Coordinates of C-alpha atoms in Angstrom, one line a residue:
X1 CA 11.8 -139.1 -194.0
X2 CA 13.9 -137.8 -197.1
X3 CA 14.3 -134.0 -197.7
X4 CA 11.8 -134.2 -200.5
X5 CA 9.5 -135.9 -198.1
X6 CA 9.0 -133.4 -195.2
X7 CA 9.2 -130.7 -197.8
X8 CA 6.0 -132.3 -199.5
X9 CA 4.7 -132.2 -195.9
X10 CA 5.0 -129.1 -195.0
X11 CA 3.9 -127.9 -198.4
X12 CA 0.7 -130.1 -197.8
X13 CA -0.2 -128.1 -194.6
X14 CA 1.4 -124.1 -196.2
X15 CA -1.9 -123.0 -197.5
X16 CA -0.2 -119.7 -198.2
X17 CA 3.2 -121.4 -200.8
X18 CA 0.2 -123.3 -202.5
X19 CA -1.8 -120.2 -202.8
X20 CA 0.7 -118.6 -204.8
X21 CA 1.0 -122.0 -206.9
X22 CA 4.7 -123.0 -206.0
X23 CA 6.4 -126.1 -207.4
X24 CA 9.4 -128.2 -206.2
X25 CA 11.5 -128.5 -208.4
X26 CA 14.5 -130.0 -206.7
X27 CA 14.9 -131.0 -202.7
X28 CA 18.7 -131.9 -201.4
X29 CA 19.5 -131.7 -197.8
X30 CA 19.5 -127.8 -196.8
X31 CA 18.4 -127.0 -200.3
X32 CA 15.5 -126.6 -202.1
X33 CA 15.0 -125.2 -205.8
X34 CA 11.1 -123.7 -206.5
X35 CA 9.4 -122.1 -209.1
X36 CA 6.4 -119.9 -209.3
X37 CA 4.2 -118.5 -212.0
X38 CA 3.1 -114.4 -211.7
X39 CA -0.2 -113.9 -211.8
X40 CA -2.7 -110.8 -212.3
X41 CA -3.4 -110.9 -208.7
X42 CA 0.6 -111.1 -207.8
X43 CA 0.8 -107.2 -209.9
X44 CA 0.9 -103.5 -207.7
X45 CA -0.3 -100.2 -208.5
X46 CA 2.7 -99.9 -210.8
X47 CA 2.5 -103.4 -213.4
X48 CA 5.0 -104.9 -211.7
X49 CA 5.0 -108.0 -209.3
X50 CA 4.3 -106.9 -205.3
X51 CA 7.4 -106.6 -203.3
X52 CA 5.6 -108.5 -200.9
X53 CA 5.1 -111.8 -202.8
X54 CA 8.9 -111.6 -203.9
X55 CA 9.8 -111.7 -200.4
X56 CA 7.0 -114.4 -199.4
X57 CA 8.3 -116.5 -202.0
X58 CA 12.0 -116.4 -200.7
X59 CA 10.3 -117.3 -197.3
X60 CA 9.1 -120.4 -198.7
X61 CA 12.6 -121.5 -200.2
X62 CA 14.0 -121.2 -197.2
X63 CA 11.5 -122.5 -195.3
X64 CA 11.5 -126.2 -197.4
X65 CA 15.7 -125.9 -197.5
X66 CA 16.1 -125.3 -193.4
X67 CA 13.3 -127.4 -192.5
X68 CA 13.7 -130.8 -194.9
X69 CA 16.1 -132.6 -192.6
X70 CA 13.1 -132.8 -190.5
X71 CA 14.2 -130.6 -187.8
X72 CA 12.0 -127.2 -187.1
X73 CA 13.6 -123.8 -187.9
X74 CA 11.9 -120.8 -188.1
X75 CA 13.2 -117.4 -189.6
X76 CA 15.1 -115.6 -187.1
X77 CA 16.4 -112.5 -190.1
X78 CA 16.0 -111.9 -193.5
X79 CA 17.2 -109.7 -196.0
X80 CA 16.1 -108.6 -199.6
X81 CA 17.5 -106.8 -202.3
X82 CA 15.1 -106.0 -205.6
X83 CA 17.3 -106.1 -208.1
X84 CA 14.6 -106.6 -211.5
X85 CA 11.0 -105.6 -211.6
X86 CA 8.8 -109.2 -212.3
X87 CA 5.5 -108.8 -214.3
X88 CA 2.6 -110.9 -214.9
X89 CA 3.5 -113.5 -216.9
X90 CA 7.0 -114.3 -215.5
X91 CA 7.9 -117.6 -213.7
X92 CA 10.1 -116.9 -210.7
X93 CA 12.5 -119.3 -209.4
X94 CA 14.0 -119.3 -206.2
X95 CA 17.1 -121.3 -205.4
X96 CA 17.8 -121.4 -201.4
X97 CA 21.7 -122.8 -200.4
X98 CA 23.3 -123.0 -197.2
X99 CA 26.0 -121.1 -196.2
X100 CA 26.7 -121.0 -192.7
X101 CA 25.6 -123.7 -189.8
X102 CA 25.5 -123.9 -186.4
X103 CA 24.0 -126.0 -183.5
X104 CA 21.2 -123.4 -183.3
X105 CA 21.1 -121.1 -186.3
X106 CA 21.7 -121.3 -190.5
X107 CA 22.3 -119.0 -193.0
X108 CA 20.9 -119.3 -196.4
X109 CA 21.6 -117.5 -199.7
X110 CA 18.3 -117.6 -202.3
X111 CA 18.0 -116.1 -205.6
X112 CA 15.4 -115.7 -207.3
X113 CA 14.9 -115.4 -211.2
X114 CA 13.0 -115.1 -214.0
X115 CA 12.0 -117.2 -217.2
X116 CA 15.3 -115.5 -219.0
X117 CA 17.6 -116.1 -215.6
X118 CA 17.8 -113.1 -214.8
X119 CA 18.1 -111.8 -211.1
X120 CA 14.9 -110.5 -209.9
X121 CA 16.4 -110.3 -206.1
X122 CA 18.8 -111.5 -203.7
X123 CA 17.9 -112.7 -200.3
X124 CA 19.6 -113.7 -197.3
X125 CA 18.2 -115.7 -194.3
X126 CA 18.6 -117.1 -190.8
X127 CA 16.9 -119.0 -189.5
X128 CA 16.6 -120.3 -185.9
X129 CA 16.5 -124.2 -184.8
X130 CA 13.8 -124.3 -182.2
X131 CA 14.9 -128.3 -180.7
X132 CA 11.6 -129.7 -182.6
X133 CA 10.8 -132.2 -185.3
X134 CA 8.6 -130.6 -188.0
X135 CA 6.2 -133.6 -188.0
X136 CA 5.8 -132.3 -183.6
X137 CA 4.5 -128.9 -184.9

């Protein structure tokens, strides 16, 4: 299977990434580039987009970029930085490179912006090769 192919199937089965309505954009090997739209129900107590979904949405990037050689990783650490509130409205990209690999883990840098490319927050993740094919899970 291509990258873009077990991406598409693992999106088919992540009930959650199409919940919040997310889009390939682009699939290479180890990279992925996604886009979201914000939503009403996406918003906090404070107008602004839900840390929560910002973070769940850099989980997906880096899911469909360390999976989509067809080998299963899982997230083994991740770290986010907030760097722009997002409202409703906004479309969110997210933009998941590899920076590091080794024969059992991977770093990856994602970014994710807005309509007007600007940086709505920085995350960094590793994830862990668990020795299985994604199509075995």
């Amino acid at each position: 299977m291509t990258p873009r192919q077990v991406a598409d199937y693992m999106f088919g089965q992540d009930y959650f990434s199409q919940w919040m309505n997310i889009k390939m954009i682009e699939v290479k090997e180890n990279y992925c580039l996604i886009e979201m739209p914000i939503r009403k129900e996406m918003i906090n107590g404070l107008k602004t987009v839900h840390g929560g979904v910002t973070f769940a949405f850099a989980d997906s990037a880096l899911a469909f970029s360390s999976n989509n050689t067809g080998d299963a990783a899982v997230a083994l650490n991740c770290i986010i930085n907030f760097t722009k509130a997002g409202k409703e409205g906004d479309v969110f990209r997210a933009e998941s490179i590899l920076v590091n690999d080794t024969r059992k883990t991977a770093v990856y840098d994602i970014r994710i912006t807005n309509q007007n490319n600007e940086l709505i927050a920085k995350f960094v993740g590793t994830v862990y090769k668990i020795g299985k094919k994604v199509t075995e899970l």
